[in-house]
mmCIF file with all atom_site columns, C-alpha atoms in Angstrom:
data_model
loop_
_atom_site.group_PDB
_atom_site.id
_atom_site.type_symbol
_atom_site.label_atom_id
_atom_site.label_alt_id
_atom_site.label_comp_id
_atom_site.label_asym_id
_atom_site.label_entity_id
_atom_site.label_seq_id
_atom_site.pdbx_PDB_ins_code
_atom_site.Cartn_x
_atom_site.Cartn_y
_atom_site.Cartn_z
_atom_site.occupancy
_atom_site.B_iso_or_equiv
_atom_site.pdbx_formal_charge
_atom_site.auth_seq_id
_atom_site.auth_comp_id
_atom_site.auth_asym_id
_atom_site.auth_atom_id
_atom_site.pdbx_PDB_model_num
ATOM 1   C CA . UNK A 1 1   ? 78.953  85.888  100.629 1.00 0.00 ? 15  UNK A CA 1
ATOM 2   C CA . UNK A 1 2   ? 81.440  88.567  99.475  1.00 0.00 ? 16  UNK A CA 1
ATOM 3   C CA . UNK A 1 3   ? 82.560  89.106  95.940  1.00 0.00 ? 17  UNK A CA 1
ATOM 4   C CA . UNK A 1 4   ? 85.443  86.822  94.926  1.00 0.00 ? 18  UNK A CA 1
ATOM 5   C CA . UNK A 1 5   ? 88.638  88.812  94.513  1.00 0.00 ? 19  UNK A CA 1
ATOM 6   C CA . UNK A 1 6   ? 90.556  88.225  91.317  1.00 0.00 ? 20  UNK A CA 1
ATOM 7   C CA . UNK A 1 7   ? 94.225  87.373  91.768  1.00 0.00 ? 21  UNK A CA 1
ATOM 8   C CA . UNK A 1 8   ? 96.905  89.316  89.926  1.00 0.00 ? 22  UNK A CA 1
ATOM 9   C CA . UNK A 1 9   ? 100.492 88.077  89.833  1.00 0.00 ? 23  UNK A CA 1
ATOM 10  C CA . UNK A 1 10  ? 103.056 90.888  89.922  1.00 0.00 ? 24  UNK A CA 1
ATOM 11  C CA . UNK A 1 11  ? 106.515 89.955  88.630  1.00 0.00 ? 25  UNK A CA 1
ATOM 12  C CA . UNK A 1 12  ? 109.177 92.639  89.037  1.00 0.00 ? 26  UNK A CA 1
ATOM 13  C CA . UNK A 1 13  ? 112.737 92.493  90.330  1.00 0.00 ? 27  UNK A CA 1
ATOM 14  C CA . UNK A 1 14  ? 112.392 95.956  91.915  1.00 0.00 ? 28  UNK A CA 1
ATOM 15  C CA . UNK A 1 15  ? 111.087 95.183  95.424  1.00 0.00 ? 29  UNK A CA 1
ATOM 16  C CA . UNK A 1 16  ? 109.820 98.712  96.044  1.00 0.00 ? 30  UNK A CA 1
ATOM 17  C CA . UNK A 1 17  ? 107.850 98.887  92.805  1.00 0.00 ? 31  UNK A CA 1
ATOM 18  C CA . UNK A 1 18  ? 106.553 95.333  93.257  1.00 0.00 ? 32  UNK A CA 1
ATOM 19  C CA . UNK A 1 19  ? 105.288 96.218  96.748  1.00 0.00 ? 33  UNK A CA 1
ATOM 20  C CA . UNK A 1 20  ? 103.716 99.473  95.509  1.00 0.00 ? 34  UNK A CA 1
ATOM 21  C CA . UNK A 1 21  ? 101.896 97.734  92.664  1.00 0.00 ? 35  UNK A CA 1
ATOM 22  C CA . UNK A 1 22  ? 100.697 95.032  95.056  1.00 0.00 ? 36  UNK A CA 1
ATOM 23  C CA . UNK A 1 23  ? 99.330  97.630  97.463  1.00 0.00 ? 37  UNK A CA 1
ATOM 24  C CA . UNK A 1 24  ? 97.630  99.548  94.668  1.00 0.00 ? 38  UNK A CA 1
ATOM 25  C CA . UNK A 1 25  ? 95.939  96.392  93.419  1.00 0.00 ? 39  UNK A CA 1
ATOM 26  C CA . UNK A 1 26  ? 94.833  95.475  96.953  1.00 0.00 ? 40  UNK A CA 1
ATOM 27  C CA . UNK A 1 27  ? 93.398  98.968  97.455  1.00 0.00 ? 41  UNK A CA 1
ATOM 28  C CA . UNK A 1 28  ? 91.220  98.430  94.378  1.00 0.00 ? 42  UNK A CA 1
ATOM 29  C CA . UNK A 1 29  ? 89.930  95.074  95.590  1.00 0.00 ? 43  UNK A CA 1
ATOM 30  C CA . UNK A 1 30  ? 92.287  92.748  93.743  1.00 0.00 ? 44  UNK A CA 1
ATOM 31  C CA . UNK A 1 31  ? 94.372  90.096  95.428  1.00 0.00 ? 45  UNK A CA 1
ATOM 32  C CA . UNK A 1 32  ? 98.049  90.488  94.479  1.00 0.00 ? 46  UNK A CA 1
ATOM 33  C CA . UNK A 1 33  ? 100.748 87.848  94.702  1.00 0.00 ? 47  UNK A CA 1
ATOM 34  C CA . UNK A 1 34  ? 104.259 89.206  94.251  1.00 0.00 ? 48  UNK A CA 1
ATOM 35  C CA . UNK A 1 35  ? 107.191 87.430  92.603  1.00 0.00 ? 49  UNK A CA 1
ATOM 36  C CA . UNK A 1 36  ? 110.758 88.790  92.452  1.00 0.00 ? 50  UNK A CA 1
ATOM 37  C CA . UNK A 1 37  ? 111.652 86.986  89.223  1.00 0.00 ? 51  UNK A CA 1
ATOM 38  C CA . UNK A 1 38  ? 110.290 85.042  86.290  1.00 0.00 ? 52  UNK A CA 1
ATOM 39  C CA . UNK A 1 39  ? 111.873 81.942  87.763  1.00 0.00 ? 53  UNK A CA 1
ATOM 40  C CA . UNK A 1 40  ? 110.035 82.481  91.077  1.00 0.00 ? 54  UNK A CA 1
ATOM 41  C CA . UNK A 1 41  ? 106.748 82.760  89.176  1.00 0.00 ? 55  UNK A CA 1
ATOM 42  C CA . UNK A 1 42  ? 107.459 79.487  87.354  1.00 0.00 ? 56  UNK A CA 1
ATOM 43  C CA . UNK A 1 43  ? 108.111 77.779  90.727  1.00 0.00 ? 57  UNK A CA 1
ATOM 44  C CA . UNK A 1 44  ? 104.764 78.938  92.180  1.00 0.00 ? 58  UNK A CA 1
ATOM 45  C CA . UNK A 1 45  ? 102.127 76.483  93.296  1.00 0.00 ? 59  UNK A CA 1
ATOM 46  C CA . UNK A 1 46  ? 100.275 75.679  90.051  1.00 0.00 ? 60  UNK A CA 1
ATOM 47  C CA . UNK A 1 47  ? 97.038  75.338  92.031  1.00 0.00 ? 61  UNK A CA 1
ATOM 48  C CA . UNK A 1 48  ? 97.122  79.051  92.884  1.00 0.00 ? 62  UNK A CA 1
ATOM 49  C CA . UNK A 1 49  ? 94.564  80.684  90.587  1.00 0.00 ? 63  UNK A CA 1
ATOM 50  C CA . UNK A 1 50  ? 95.993  83.632  88.667  1.00 0.00 ? 64  UNK A CA 1
ATOM 51  C CA . UNK A 1 51  ? 93.656  85.935  86.733  1.00 0.00 ? 65  UNK A CA 1
ATOM 52  C CA . UNK A 1 52  ? 96.288  88.069  85.052  1.00 0.00 ? 66  UNK A CA 1
ATOM 53  C CA . UNK A 1 53  ? 99.971  88.883  85.094  1.00 0.00 ? 67  UNK A CA 1
ATOM 54  C CA . UNK A 1 54  ? 101.607 92.296  85.612  1.00 0.00 ? 68  UNK A CA 1
ATOM 55  C CA . UNK A 1 55  ? 105.062 91.655  84.270  1.00 0.00 ? 69  UNK A CA 1
ATOM 56  C CA . UNK A 1 56  ? 108.271 93.679  84.053  1.00 0.00 ? 70  UNK A CA 1
ATOM 57  C CA . UNK A 1 57  ? 110.121 93.149  80.781  1.00 0.00 ? 71  UNK A CA 1
ATOM 58  C CA . UNK A 1 58  ? 113.660 93.680  82.052  1.00 0.00 ? 72  UNK A CA 1
ATOM 59  C CA . UNK A 1 59  ? 114.068 91.212  84.906  1.00 0.00 ? 73  UNK A CA 1
ATOM 60  C CA . UNK A 1 60  ? 117.401 90.131  86.375  1.00 0.00 ? 74  UNK A CA 1
ATOM 61  C CA . UNK A 1 61  ? 117.342 86.637  84.841  1.00 0.00 ? 75  UNK A CA 1
ATOM 62  C CA . UNK A 1 62  ? 114.752 85.468  82.359  1.00 0.00 ? 76  UNK A CA 1
ATOM 63  C CA . UNK A 1 63  ? 113.016 88.368  80.608  1.00 0.00 ? 77  UNK A CA 1
ATOM 64  C CA . UNK A 1 64  ? 109.323 89.066  80.946  1.00 0.00 ? 78  UNK A CA 1
ATOM 65  C CA . UNK A 1 65  ? 108.798 88.333  77.256  1.00 0.00 ? 79  UNK A CA 1
ATOM 66  C CA . UNK A 1 66  ? 110.505 84.941  77.632  1.00 0.00 ? 80  UNK A CA 1
ATOM 67  C CA . UNK A 1 67  ? 108.290 84.219  80.659  1.00 0.00 ? 81  UNK A CA 1
ATOM 68  C CA . UNK A 1 68  ? 105.203 84.998  78.590  1.00 0.00 ? 82  UNK A CA 1
ATOM 69  C CA . UNK A 1 69  ? 106.415 82.576  75.901  1.00 0.00 ? 83  UNK A CA 1
ATOM 70  C CA . UNK A 1 70  ? 106.891 79.825  78.502  1.00 0.00 ? 84  UNK A CA 1
ATOM 71  C CA . UNK A 1 71  ? 103.459 80.491  80.011  1.00 0.00 ? 85  UNK A CA 1
ATOM 72  C CA . UNK A 1 72  ? 101.899 80.114  76.549  1.00 0.00 ? 86  UNK A CA 1
ATOM 73  C CA . UNK A 1 73  ? 103.848 76.912  75.816  1.00 0.00 ? 87  UNK A CA 1
ATOM 74  C CA . UNK A 1 74  ? 102.561 75.524  79.126  1.00 0.00 ? 88  UNK A CA 1
ATOM 75  C CA . UNK A 1 75  ? 99.030  76.112  77.840  1.00 0.00 ? 89  UNK A CA 1
ATOM 76  C CA . UNK A 1 76  ? 98.126  78.906  80.266  1.00 0.00 ? 90  UNK A CA 1
ATOM 77  C CA . UNK A 1 77  ? 95.978  81.648  78.811  1.00 0.00 ? 91  UNK A CA 1
ATOM 78  C CA . UNK A 1 78  ? 96.894  84.506  81.113  1.00 0.00 ? 92  UNK A CA 1
ATOM 79  C CA . UNK A 1 79  ? 96.307  88.100  80.068  1.00 0.00 ? 93  UNK A CA 1
ATOM 80  C CA . UNK A 1 80  ? 99.548  90.049  80.495  1.00 0.00 ? 94  UNK A CA 1
ATOM 81  C CA . UNK A 1 81  ? 100.233 93.691  81.239  1.00 0.00 ? 95  UNK A CA 1
ATOM 82  C CA . UNK A 1 82  ? 103.861 94.601  80.594  1.00 0.00 ? 96  UNK A CA 1
ATOM 83  C CA . UNK A 1 83  ? 105.533 97.322  82.639  1.00 0.00 ? 97  UNK A CA 1
ATOM 84  C CA . UNK A 1 84  ? 108.989 98.634  81.830  1.00 0.00 ? 98  UNK A CA 1
ATOM 85  C CA . UNK A 1 85  ? 111.413 101.455 82.420  1.00 0.00 ? 99  UNK A CA 1
ATOM 86  C CA . UNK A 1 86  ? 112.975 100.890 79.002  1.00 0.00 ? 100 UNK A CA 1
ATOM 87  C CA . UNK A 1 87  ? 112.178 103.086 76.048  1.00 0.00 ? 101 UNK A CA 1
ATOM 88  C CA . UNK A 1 88  ? 112.626 100.655 73.200  1.00 0.00 ? 102 UNK A CA 1
ATOM 89  C CA . UNK A 1 89  ? 110.255 100.537 70.232  1.00 0.00 ? 103 UNK A CA 1
ATOM 90  C CA . UNK A 1 90  ? 111.471 97.048  69.284  1.00 0.00 ? 104 UNK A CA 1
ATOM 91  C CA . UNK A 1 91  ? 110.612 95.690  72.751  1.00 0.00 ? 105 UNK A CA 1
ATOM 92  C CA . UNK A 1 92  ? 107.203 97.340  72.660  1.00 0.00 ? 106 UNK A CA 1
ATOM 93  C CA . UNK A 1 93  ? 106.481 95.769  69.281  1.00 0.00 ? 107 UNK A CA 1
ATOM 94  C CA . UNK A 1 94  ? 107.697 92.375  70.529  1.00 0.00 ? 108 UNK A CA 1
ATOM 95  C CA . UNK A 1 95  ? 105.509 92.649  73.634  1.00 0.00 ? 109 UNK A CA 1
ATOM 96  C CA . UNK A 1 96  ? 102.461 93.616  71.591  1.00 0.00 ? 110 UNK A CA 1
ATOM 97  C CA . UNK A 1 97  ? 103.070 90.769  69.131  1.00 0.00 ? 111 UNK A CA 1
ATOM 98  C CA . UNK A 1 98  ? 103.319 88.402  72.111  1.00 0.00 ? 112 UNK A CA 1
ATOM 99  C CA . UNK A 1 99  ? 99.749  89.424  72.946  1.00 0.00 ? 113 UNK A CA 1
ATOM 100 C CA . UNK A 1 100 ? 99.925  91.800  75.901  1.00 0.00 ? 114 UNK A CA 1
ATOM 101 C CA . UNK A 1 101 ? 96.778  93.622  77.041  1.00 0.00 ? 115 UNK A CA 1
ATOM 102 C CA . UNK A 1 102 ? 98.741  96.795  77.822  1.00 0.00 ? 116 UNK A CA 1
ATOM 103 C CA . UNK A 1 103 ? 102.297 98.127  77.712  1.00 0.00 ? 117 UNK A CA 1
ATOM 104 C CA . UNK A 1 104 ? 103.007 100.699 80.414  1.00 0.00 ? 118 UNK A CA 1
ATOM 105 C CA . UNK A 1 105 ? 106.215 102.720 80.751  1.00 0.00 ? 119 UNK A CA 1
ATOM 106 C CA . UNK A 1 106 ? 107.503 103.408 84.264  1.00 0.00 ? 120 UNK A CA 1
ATOM 107 C CA . UNK A 1 107 ? 106.581 105.615 85.929  1.00 0.00 ? 121 UNK A CA 1
ATOM 108 C CA . UNK A 1 108 ? 102.960 104.997 84.981  1.00 0.00 ? 122 UNK A CA 1
ATOM 109 C CA . UNK A 1 109 ? 99.754  106.365 86.459  1.00 0.00 ? 123 UNK A CA 1
ATOM 110 C CA . UNK A 1 110 ? 98.085  104.016 88.924  1.00 0.00 ? 124 UNK A CA 1
ATOM 111 C CA . UNK A 1 111 ? 94.800  104.553 87.090  1.00 0.00 ? 125 UNK A CA 1
ATOM 112 C CA . UNK A 1 112 ? 96.368  103.272 83.843  1.00 0.00 ? 126 UNK A CA 1
ATOM 113 C CA . UNK A 1 113 ? 97.385  100.043 85.563  1.00 0.00 ? 127 UNK A CA 1
ATOM 114 C CA . UNK A 1 114 ? 94.004  99.576  87.250  1.00 0.00 ? 128 UNK A CA 1
ATOM 115 C CA . UNK A 1 115 ? 92.191  100.191 83.932  1.00 0.00 ? 129 UNK A CA 1
ATOM 116 C CA . UNK A 1 116 ? 94.436  97.623  82.218  1.00 0.00 ? 130 UNK A CA 1
ATOM 117 C CA . UNK A 1 117 ? 93.865  95.044  84.984  1.00 0.00 ? 131 UNK A CA 1
ATOM 118 C CA . UNK A 1 118 ? 90.097  95.568  84.756  1.00 0.00 ? 132 UNK A CA 1
ATOM 119 C CA . UNK A 1 119 ? 90.243  95.035  80.992  1.00 0.00 ? 133 UNK A CA 1
ATOM 120 C CA . UNK A 1 120 ? 92.403  91.936  81.441  1.00 0.00 ? 134 UNK A CA 1
ATOM 121 C CA . UNK A 1 121 ? 89.985  90.437  83.949  1.00 0.00 ? 135 UNK A CA 1
ATOM 122 C CA . UNK A 1 122 ? 86.876  91.490  82.103  1.00 0.00 ? 136 UNK A CA 1
ATOM 123 C CA . UNK A 1 123 ? 85.745  93.649  85.032  1.00 0.00 ? 137 UNK A CA 1
#
């Protein structure tokens, strides 16, 4: 029997970046499920196992930080990797205080994301 792939949810409103991150994760043996918004992630099938969350901060509707708060309130203990194009020290501090595993500024090196996902999943 093959090794079970760990599932990573990618939430980003930029379709091109979301697709690229999904492909990168797949190339490294992770299963990626892509969501275009925080709201779409919240509407997902709760039976779908998610190992970690790669989450844009600046989404079109609900922010990534607000999504993380809602995930925590729901009792889910998902490791989160924030990705953002914003250069804002306050946001970075807020994300770190919210408990993110990593905070990556776009454009980021693929290896930085893969390393963060491996840490998040304990790989």
